[in-house]
CSV table of C-alpha atoms in Angstrom, one decimal:
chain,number,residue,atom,x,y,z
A,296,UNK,CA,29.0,-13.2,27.5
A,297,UNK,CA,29.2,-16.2,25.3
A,298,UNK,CA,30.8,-19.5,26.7
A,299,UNK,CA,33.8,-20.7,25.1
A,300,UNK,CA,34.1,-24.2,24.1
A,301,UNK,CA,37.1,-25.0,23.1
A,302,UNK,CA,37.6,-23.1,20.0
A,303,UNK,CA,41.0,-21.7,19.9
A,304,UNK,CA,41.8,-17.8,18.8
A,305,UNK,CA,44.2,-16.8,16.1
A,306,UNK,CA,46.5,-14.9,17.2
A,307,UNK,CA,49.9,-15.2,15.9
A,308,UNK,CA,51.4,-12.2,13.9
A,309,UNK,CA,49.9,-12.2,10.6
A,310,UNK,CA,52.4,-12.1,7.4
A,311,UNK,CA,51.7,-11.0,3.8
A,312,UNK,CA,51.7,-14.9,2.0
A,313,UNK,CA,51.4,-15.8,-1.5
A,314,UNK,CA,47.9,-15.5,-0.9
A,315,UNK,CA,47.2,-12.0,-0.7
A,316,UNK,CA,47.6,-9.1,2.2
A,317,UNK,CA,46.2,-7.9,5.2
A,318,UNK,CA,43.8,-5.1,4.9
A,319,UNK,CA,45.6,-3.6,7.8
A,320,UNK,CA,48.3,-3.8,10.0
A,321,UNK,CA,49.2,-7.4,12.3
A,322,UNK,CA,48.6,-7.1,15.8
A,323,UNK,CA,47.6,-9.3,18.5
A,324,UNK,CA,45.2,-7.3,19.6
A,325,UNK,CA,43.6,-5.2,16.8
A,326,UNK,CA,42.1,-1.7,17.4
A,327,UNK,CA,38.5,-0.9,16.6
A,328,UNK,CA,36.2,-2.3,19.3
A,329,UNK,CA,37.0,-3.7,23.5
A,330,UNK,CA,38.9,-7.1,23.3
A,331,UNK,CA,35.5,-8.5,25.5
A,332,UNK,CA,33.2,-7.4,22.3
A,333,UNK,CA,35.3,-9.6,19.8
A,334,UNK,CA,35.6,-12.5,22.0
A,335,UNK,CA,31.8,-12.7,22.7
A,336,UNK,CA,31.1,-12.6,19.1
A,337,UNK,CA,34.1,-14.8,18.3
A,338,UNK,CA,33.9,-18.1,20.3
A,339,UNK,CA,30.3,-19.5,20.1
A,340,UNK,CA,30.7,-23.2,18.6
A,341,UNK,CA,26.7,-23.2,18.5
A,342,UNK,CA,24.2,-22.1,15.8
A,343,UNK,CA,18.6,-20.0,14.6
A,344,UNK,CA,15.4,-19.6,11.8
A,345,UNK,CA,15.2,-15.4,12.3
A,346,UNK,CA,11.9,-14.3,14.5
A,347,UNK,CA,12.0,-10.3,14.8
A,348,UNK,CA,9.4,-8.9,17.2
A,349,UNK,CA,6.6,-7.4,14.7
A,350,UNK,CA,7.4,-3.3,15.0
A,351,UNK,CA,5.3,-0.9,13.4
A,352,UNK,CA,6.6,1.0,10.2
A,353,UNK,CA,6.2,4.5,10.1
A,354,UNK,CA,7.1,7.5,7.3
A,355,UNK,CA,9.2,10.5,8.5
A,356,UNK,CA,11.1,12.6,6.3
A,357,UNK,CA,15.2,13.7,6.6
A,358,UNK,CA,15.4,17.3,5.3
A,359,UNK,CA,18.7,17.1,6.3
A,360,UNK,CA,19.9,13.7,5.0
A,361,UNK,CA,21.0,14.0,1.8
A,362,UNK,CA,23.9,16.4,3.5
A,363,UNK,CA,24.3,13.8,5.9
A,364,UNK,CA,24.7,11.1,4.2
A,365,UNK,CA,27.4,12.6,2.3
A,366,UNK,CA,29.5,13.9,5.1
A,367,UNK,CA,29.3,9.7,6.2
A,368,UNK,CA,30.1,8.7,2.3
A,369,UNK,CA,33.1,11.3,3.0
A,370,UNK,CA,34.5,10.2,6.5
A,371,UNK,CA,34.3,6.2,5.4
A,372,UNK,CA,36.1,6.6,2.0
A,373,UNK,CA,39.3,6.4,3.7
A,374,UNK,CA,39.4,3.0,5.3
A,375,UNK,CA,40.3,0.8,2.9
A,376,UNK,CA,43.6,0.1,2.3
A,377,UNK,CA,44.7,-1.0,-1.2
A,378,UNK,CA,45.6,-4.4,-2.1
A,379,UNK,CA,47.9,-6.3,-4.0
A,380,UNK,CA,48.3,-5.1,-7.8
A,381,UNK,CA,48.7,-9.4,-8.8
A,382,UNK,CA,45.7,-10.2,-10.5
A,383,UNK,CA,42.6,-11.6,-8.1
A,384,UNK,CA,40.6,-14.4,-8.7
A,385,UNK,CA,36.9,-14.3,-8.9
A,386,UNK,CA,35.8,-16.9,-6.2
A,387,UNK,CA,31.8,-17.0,-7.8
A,388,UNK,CA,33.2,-17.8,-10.8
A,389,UNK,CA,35.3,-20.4,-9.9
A,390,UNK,CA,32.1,-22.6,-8.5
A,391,UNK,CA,29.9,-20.5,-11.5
A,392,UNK,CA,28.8,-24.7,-12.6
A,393,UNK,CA,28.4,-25.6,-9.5
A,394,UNK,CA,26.1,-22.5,-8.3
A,395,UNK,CA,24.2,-23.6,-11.5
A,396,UNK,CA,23.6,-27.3,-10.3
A,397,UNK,CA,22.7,-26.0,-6.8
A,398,UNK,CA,20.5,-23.5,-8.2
A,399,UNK,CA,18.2,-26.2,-10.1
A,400,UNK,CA,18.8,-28.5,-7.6
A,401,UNK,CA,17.0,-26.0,-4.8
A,402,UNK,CA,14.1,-25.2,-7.0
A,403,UNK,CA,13.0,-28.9,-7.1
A,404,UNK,CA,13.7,-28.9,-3.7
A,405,UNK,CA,11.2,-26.6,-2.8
A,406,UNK,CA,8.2,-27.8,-5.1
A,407,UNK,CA,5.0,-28.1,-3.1
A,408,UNK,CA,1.7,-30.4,-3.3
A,409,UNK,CA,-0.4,-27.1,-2.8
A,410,UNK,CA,0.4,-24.5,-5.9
A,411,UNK,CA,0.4,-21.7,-3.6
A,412,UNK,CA,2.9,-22.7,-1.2
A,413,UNK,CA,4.9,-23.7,-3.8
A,414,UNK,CA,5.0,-20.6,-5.6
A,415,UNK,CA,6.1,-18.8,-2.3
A,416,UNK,CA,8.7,-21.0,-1.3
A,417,UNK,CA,10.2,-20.6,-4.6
A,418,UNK,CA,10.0,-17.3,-4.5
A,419,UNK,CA,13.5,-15.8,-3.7
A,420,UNK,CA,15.0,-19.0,-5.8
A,421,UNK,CA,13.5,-18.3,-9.5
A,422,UNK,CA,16.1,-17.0,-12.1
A,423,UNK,CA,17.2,-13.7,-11.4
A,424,UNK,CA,16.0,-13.0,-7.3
A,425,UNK,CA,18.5,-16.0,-6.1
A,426,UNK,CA,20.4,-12.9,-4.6
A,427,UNK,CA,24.4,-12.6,-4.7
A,428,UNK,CA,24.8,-16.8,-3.4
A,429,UNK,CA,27.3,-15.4,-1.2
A,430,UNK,CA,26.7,-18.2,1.3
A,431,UNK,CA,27.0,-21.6,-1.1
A,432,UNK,CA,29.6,-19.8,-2.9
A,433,UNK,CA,31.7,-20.1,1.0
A,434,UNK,CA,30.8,-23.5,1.6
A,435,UNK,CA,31.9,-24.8,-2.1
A,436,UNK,CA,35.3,-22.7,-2.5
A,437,UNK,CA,35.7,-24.8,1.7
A,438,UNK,CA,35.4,-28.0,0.2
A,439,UNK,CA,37.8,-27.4,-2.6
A,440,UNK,CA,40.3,-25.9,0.3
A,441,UNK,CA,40.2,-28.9,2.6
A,442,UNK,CA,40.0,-31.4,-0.2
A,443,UNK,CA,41.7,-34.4,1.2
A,444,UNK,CA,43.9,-36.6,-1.0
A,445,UNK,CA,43.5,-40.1,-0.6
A,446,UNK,CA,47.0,-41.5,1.3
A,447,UNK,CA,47.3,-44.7,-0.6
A,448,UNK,CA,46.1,-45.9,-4.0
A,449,UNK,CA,42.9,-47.9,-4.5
A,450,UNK,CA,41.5,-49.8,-6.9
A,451,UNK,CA,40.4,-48.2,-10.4
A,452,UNK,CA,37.6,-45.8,-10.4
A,453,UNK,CA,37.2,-46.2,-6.0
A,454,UNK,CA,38.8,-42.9,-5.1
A,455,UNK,CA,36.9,-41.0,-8.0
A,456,UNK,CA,33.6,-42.4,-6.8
A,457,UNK,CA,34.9,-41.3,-3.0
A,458,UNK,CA,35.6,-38.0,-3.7
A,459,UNK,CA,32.0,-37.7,-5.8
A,460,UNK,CA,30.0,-38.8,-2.8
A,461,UNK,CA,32.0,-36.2,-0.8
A,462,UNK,CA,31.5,-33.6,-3.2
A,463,UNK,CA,27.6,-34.4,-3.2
A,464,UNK,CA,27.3,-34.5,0.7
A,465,UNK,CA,29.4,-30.8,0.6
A,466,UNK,CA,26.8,-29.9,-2.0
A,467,UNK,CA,24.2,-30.9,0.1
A,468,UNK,CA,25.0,-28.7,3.0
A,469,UNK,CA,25.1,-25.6,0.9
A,470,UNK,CA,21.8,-26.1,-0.5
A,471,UNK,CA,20.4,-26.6,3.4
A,472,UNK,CA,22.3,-23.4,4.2
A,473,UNK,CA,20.3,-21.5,1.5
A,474,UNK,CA,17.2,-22.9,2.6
A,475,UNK,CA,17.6,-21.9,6.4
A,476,UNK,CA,18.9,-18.8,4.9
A,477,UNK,CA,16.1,-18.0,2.9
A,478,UNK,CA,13.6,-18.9,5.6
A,479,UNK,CA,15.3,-16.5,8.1
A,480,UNK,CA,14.8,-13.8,5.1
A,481,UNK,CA,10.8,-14.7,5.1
A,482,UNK,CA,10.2,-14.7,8.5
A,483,UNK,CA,12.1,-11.6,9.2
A,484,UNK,CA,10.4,-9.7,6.8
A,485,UNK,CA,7.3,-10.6,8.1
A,486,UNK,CA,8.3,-9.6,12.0
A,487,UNK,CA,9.9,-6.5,10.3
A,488,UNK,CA,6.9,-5.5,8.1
A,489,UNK,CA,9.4,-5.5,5.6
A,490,UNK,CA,7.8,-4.4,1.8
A,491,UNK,CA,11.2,-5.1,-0.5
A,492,UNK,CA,13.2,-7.6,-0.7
A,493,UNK,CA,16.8,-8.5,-3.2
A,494,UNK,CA,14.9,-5.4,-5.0
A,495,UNK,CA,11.4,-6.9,-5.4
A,496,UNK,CA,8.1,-7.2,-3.5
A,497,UNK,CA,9.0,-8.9,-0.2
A,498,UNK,CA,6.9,-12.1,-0.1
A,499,UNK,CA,4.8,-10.9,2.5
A,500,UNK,CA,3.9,-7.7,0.9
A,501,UNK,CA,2.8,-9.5,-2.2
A,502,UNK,CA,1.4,-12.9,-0.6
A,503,UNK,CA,1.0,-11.7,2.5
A,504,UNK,CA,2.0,-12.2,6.2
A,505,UNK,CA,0.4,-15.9,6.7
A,506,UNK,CA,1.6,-17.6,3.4
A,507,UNK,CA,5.2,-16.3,3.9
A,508,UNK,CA,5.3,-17.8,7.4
A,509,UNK,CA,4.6,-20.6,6.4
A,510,UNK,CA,6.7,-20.9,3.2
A,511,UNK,CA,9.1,-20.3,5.4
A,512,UNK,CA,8.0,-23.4,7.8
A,513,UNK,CA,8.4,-25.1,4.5
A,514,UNK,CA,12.2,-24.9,3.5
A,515,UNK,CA,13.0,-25.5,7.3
A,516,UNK,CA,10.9,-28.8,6.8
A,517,UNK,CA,13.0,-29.1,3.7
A,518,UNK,CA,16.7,-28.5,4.9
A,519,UNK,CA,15.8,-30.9,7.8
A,520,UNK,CA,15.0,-34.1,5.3
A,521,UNK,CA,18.2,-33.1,3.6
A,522,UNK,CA,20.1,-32.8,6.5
A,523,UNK,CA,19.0,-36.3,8.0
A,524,UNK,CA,20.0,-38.0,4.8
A,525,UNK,CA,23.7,-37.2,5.2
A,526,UNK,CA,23.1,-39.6,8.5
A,527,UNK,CA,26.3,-38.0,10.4
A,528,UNK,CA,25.0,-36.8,13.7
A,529,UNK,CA,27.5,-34.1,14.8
A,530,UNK,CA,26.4,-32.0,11.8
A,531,UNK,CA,22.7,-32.6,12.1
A,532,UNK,CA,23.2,-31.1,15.7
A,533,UNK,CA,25.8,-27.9,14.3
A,534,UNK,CA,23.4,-26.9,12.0
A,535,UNK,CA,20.3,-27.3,14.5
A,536,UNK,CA,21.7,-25.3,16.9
A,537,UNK,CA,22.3,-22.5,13.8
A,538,UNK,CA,18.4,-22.9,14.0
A,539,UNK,CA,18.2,-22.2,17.2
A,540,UNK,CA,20.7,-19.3,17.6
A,541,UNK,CA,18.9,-17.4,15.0
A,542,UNK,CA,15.6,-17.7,17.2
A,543,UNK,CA,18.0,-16.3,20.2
A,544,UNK,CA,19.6,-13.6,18.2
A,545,UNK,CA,16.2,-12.4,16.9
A,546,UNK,CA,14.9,-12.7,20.5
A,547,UNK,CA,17.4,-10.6,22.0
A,548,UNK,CA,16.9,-7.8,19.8
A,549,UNK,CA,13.5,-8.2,20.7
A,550,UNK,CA,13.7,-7.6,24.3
A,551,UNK,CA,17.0,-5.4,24.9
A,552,UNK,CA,17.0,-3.7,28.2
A,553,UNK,CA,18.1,-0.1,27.8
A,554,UNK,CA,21.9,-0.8,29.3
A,555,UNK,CA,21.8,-3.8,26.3
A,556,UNK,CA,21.0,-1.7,23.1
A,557,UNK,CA,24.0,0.7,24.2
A,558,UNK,CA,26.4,-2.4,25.2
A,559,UNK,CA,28.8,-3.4,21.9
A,560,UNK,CA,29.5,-6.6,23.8
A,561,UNK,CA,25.9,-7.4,23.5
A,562,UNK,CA,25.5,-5.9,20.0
A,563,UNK,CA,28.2,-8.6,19.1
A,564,UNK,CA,27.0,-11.5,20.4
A,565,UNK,CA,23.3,-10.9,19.1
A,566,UNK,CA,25.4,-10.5,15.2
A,567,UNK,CA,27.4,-13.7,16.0
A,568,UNK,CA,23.9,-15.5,16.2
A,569,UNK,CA,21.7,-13.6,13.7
A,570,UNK,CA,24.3,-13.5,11.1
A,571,UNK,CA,27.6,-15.4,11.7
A,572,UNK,CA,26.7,-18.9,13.3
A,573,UNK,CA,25.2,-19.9,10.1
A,574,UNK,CA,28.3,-19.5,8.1
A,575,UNK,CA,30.5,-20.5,10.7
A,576,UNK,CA,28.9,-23.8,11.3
A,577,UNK,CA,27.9,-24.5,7.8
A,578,UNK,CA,32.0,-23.9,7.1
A,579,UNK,CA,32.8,-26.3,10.1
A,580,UNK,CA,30.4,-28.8,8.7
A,581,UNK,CA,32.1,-29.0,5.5
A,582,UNK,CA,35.0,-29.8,7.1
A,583,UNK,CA,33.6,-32.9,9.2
A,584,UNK,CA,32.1,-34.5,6.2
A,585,UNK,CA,35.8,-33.9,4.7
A,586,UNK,CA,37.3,-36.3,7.6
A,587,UNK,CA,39.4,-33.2,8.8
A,588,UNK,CA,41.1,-33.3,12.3
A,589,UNK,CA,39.2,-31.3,14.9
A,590,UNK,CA,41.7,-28.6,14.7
A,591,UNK,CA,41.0,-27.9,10.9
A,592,UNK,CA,37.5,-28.0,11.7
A,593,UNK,CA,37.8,-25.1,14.2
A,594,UNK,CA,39.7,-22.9,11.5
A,595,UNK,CA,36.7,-23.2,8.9
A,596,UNK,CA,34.6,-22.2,12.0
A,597,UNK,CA,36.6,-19.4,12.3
A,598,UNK,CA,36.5,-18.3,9.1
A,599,UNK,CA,32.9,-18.9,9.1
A,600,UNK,CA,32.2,-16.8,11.8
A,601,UNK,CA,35.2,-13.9,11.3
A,602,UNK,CA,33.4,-13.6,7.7
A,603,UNK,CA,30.1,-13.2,9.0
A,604,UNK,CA,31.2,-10.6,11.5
A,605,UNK,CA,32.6,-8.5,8.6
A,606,UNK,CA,30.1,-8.8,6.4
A,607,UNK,CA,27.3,-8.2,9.0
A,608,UNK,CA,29.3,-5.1,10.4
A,609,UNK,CA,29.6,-3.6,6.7
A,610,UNK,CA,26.0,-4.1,6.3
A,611,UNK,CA,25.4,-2.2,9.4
A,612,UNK,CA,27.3,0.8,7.9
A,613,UNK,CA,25.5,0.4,4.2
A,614,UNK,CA,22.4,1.2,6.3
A,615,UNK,CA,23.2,4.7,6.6
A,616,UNK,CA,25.8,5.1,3.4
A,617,UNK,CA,23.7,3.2,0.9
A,618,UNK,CA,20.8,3.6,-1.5
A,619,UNK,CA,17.4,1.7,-1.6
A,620,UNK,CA,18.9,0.8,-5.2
A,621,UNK,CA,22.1,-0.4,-4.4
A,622,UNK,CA,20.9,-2.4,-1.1
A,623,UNK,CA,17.5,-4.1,-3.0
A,624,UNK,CA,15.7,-2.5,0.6
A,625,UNK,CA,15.0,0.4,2.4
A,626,UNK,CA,17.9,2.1,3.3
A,627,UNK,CA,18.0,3.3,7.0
A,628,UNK,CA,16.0,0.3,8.0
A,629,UNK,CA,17.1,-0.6,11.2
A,630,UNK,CA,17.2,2.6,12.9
A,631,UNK,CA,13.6,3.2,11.2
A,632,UNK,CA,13.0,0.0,13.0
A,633,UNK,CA,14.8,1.0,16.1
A,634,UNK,CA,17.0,-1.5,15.7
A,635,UNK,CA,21.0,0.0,17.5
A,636,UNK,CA,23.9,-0.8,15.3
A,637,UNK,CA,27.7,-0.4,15.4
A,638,UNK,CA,28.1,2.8,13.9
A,639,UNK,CA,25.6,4.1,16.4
A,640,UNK,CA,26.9,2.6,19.1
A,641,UNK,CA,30.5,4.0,18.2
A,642,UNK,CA,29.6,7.9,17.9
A,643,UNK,CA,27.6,7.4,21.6
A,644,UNK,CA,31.3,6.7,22.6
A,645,UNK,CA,32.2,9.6,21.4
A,646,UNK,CA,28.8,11.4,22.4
A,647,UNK,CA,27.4,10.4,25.0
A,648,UNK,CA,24.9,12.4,24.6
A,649,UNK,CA,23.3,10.2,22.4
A,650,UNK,CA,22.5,7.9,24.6
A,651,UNK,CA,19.3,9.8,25.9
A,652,UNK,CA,17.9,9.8,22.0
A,653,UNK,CA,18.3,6.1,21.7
A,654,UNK,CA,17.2,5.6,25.2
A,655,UNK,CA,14.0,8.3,24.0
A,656,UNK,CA,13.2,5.6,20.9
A,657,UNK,CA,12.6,6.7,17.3
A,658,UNK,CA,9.4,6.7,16.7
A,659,UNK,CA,9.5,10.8,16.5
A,660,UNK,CA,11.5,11.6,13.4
A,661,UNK,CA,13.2,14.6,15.0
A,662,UNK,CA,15.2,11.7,17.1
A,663,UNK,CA,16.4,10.0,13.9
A,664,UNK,CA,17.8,13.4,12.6
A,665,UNK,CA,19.7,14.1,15.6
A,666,UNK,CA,21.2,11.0,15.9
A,667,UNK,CA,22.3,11.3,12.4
A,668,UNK,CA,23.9,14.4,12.5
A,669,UNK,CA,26.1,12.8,15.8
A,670,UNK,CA,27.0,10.2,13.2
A,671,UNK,CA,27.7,12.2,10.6
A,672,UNK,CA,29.9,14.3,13.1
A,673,UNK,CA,31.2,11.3,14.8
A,674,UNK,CA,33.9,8.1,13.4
A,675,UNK,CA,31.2,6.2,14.0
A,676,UNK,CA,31.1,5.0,10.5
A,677,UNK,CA,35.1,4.4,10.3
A,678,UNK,CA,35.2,2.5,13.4
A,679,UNK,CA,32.5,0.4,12.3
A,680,UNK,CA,34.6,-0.2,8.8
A,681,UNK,CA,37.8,-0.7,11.5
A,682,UNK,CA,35.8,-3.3,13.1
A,683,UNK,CA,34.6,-5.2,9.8
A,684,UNK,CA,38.4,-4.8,9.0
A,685,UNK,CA,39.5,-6.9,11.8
A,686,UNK,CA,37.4,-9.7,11.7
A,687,UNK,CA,38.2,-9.8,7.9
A,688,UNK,CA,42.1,-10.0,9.1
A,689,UNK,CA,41.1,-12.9,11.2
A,690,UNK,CA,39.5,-14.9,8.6
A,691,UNK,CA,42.2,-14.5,6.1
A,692,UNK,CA,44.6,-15.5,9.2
A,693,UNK,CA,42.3,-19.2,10.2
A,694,UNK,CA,43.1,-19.5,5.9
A,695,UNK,CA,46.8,-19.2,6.1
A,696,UNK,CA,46.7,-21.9,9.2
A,697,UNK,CA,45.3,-24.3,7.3
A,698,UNK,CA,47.7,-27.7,6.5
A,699,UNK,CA,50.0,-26.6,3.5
A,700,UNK,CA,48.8,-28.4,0.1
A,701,UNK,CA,50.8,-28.1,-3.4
A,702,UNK,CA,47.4,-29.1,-5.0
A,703,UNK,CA,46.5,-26.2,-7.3
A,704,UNK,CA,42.8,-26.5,-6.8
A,705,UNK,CA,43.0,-26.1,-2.9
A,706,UNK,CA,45.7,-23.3,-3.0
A,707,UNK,CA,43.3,-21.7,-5.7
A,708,UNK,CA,40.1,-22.2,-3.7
A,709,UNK,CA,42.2,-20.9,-0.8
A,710,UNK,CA,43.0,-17.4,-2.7
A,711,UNK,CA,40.1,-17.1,-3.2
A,712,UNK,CA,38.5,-17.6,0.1
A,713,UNK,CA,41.0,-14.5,1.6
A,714,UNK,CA,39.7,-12.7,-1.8
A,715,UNK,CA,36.2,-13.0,0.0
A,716,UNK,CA,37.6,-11.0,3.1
A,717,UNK,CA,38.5,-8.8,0.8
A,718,UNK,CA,35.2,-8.3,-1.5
A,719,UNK,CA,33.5,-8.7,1.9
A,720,UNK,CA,35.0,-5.0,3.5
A,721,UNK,CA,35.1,-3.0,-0.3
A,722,UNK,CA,31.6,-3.8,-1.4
A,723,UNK,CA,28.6,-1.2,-1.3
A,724,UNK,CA,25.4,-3.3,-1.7
């Protein structure tokens, strides 16, 4: 179970604002998965470059899946609640100039002495592979929501060059979030004998195994020289301990005893390093360059971190509902790979029977059609949306805590932050 450390829950009852509405219904204690599971995943104030444990790929086929699949389609389609007719703003266009700037700014970033090495750390940051920027598009709409004001007026041009030099530093830890993003990708594809990628060759397939390794050595080198000329200690350590929880998460999905690949409460706190600590303390970051009190600082960490929970949980259930198109990878990669998610871990609640195929591994096909048709049987998939639903719920909520602001730019980046939670639970690649 993860330590607390001082980060304070959410839990008042949450009210439709003039920001948007709840996905589902307020409650202290929201349905959908043991109380234990969300606070192990919830509380971690630490943050890891992603090393999978190499498994072997191998082909099977699903005579059955294609009815499978659509009996899961059919039992998730229900979830969602609608939202507000008002009009909703489009957060990635709001910080469209911005994303440009970043983009440019990340390609230089990554240019190489050796030709080679810089072709493959550019890879996943040419025009038209830089992916959905889902991550810099956060951190950017943060800095706009905490924008601070200056309290008293200084001399001509002072404050304007202020907020500049704040804006750049915010900048700057987007672009290092990429980069350790990016380098997670690499190396997991390589531990994960990955062969597509964002719906291209994966780097490894096409440079191979060694090269993409160590391009993704390379941005690490990178984001560290970026992150030691912002010169402010406490977010050189956040986002060195984001290193360092993606080596953990990676390792503990590595070396699961059989009780731990059937426990949710371990499940969670393995997604809370592998996917939601870099968020989380990237959004927390943003905040301390902003000046913000600590308390502030803890609500963009929980933001951060209730995002990434969401997103990684309706990733999990794209696995099983989604195309090879639509995803830009193999669909049904992780249990291909082994690998136990939330929506299998939810029908063996309801099965327990189950249990002895994932205990049995998957290695024989026949094991991944049975434990399909218990999900497609099962409310595995809906519990798993319930779930995503949730933490979505709390990240809007650590939004509408923030300090009021009449400033139109920080209510609008604000909107748009809960429109994320939103977009986050709805989307199907």
């Amino acid at each position: 179970m993860l330590i607390y450390r001082g980060l304070s829950r959410i839990s008042r009852i949450w009210k439709k604002t003039s920001f948007g509405r709840r996905w589902l219904p307020s409650h202290p204690l929201l349905s959908g998965a043991s109380h234990s599971a969300a606070a192990a995943a919830a509380a971690a104030a630490d943050s890891s470059v992603k090393v999978l444990g190499c498994r072997e790929a191998y082909s099977w086929s699903l005579p059955a899946l294609h009815g499978i699949r659509h009996q899961i389609h059919h039992q998730s389609s229900s979830v969602i609640e609608d939202t507000d007719s008002q009009e909703q703003l489009d957060p990635f266009s709001l910080v469209a100039d911005e994303l440009s700037i970043l983009a440019k700014r990340l390609r230089s970033m990554v240019v190489a002495e050796v030709p080679k090495l810089a072709s493959a750390a550019e890879y996943f940051f040419k025009m038209g592979v830089e992916g959905k920027r889902f991550r810099p598009t956060v951190l950017l709409l943060m800095a706009t929501a905490l924008n601070l004001r200056v309290p008293e007026p200084l001399h001509d041009g002072v404050e304007d060059a202020l907020a500049t030099e704040l804006r750049t530093r915010q900048q700057c830890i987007a672009e290092i979030t990429e980069m350790i993003h990016v380098a997670s990708l690499l190396h997991d594809d390589v531990l994960d004998d990955a062969d597509t990628r964002r719906g291209i060759g994966s780097l490894n397939f096409v440079m191979g195994n060694k090269l993409a390794v160590l391009a993704g050595d390379f941005l690490l080198s990178r984001a560290c020289v970026a992150l030691a000329s912002l010169k402010n200690t406490e977010v050189v350590t956040l986002l060195a301990t984001v290193v360092e929880h993606l080596v953990t998460g990676e390792t503990m999905q590595m070396t699961t005893s059989s009780d731990q690949r059937c426990s949710m409460d371990y499940y969670m706190q393995k997604t809370y390093y592998k996917t939601a600590s870099l968020i989380s303390n990237s959004c927390k970051a943003i905040a301390l360059l902003a000046g913000q009190t600590a308390e502030v600082a803890i609500l963009a960490f929980d933001y951060g971190k209730n995002l990434g929970l969401a997103y990684q949980l309706i990733d999990d259930v794209l696995d099983f509902t989604g195309t090879s198109a639509s995803l830009g990878k193999g669909s049904l990669s992780d249990i291909r790979h082994g690998i136990i998610t939330a929506p299998i871990l939810f029908a063996m609640e309801e099965f327990p029977q189950l249990r002895t195929v994932v205990e049995q591994g998957f290695e024989d096909s026949s094991n991944v059609d049975i434990a399909l048709e218990y999900l497609g049987k099962s409310r595995g998939i809906q519990k798993t949306r319930e779930l995503a639903v949730k933490h979505a719920n709390l990240a809007a909520a650590a939004i509408d805590s923030l300090p009021e602001s009449n400033d139109e730019d920080v209510r609008k980046s604000r909107r748009a932050l809960l429109d994320l939670t939103h977009r986050v639970i709805t989307r199907n690649k």
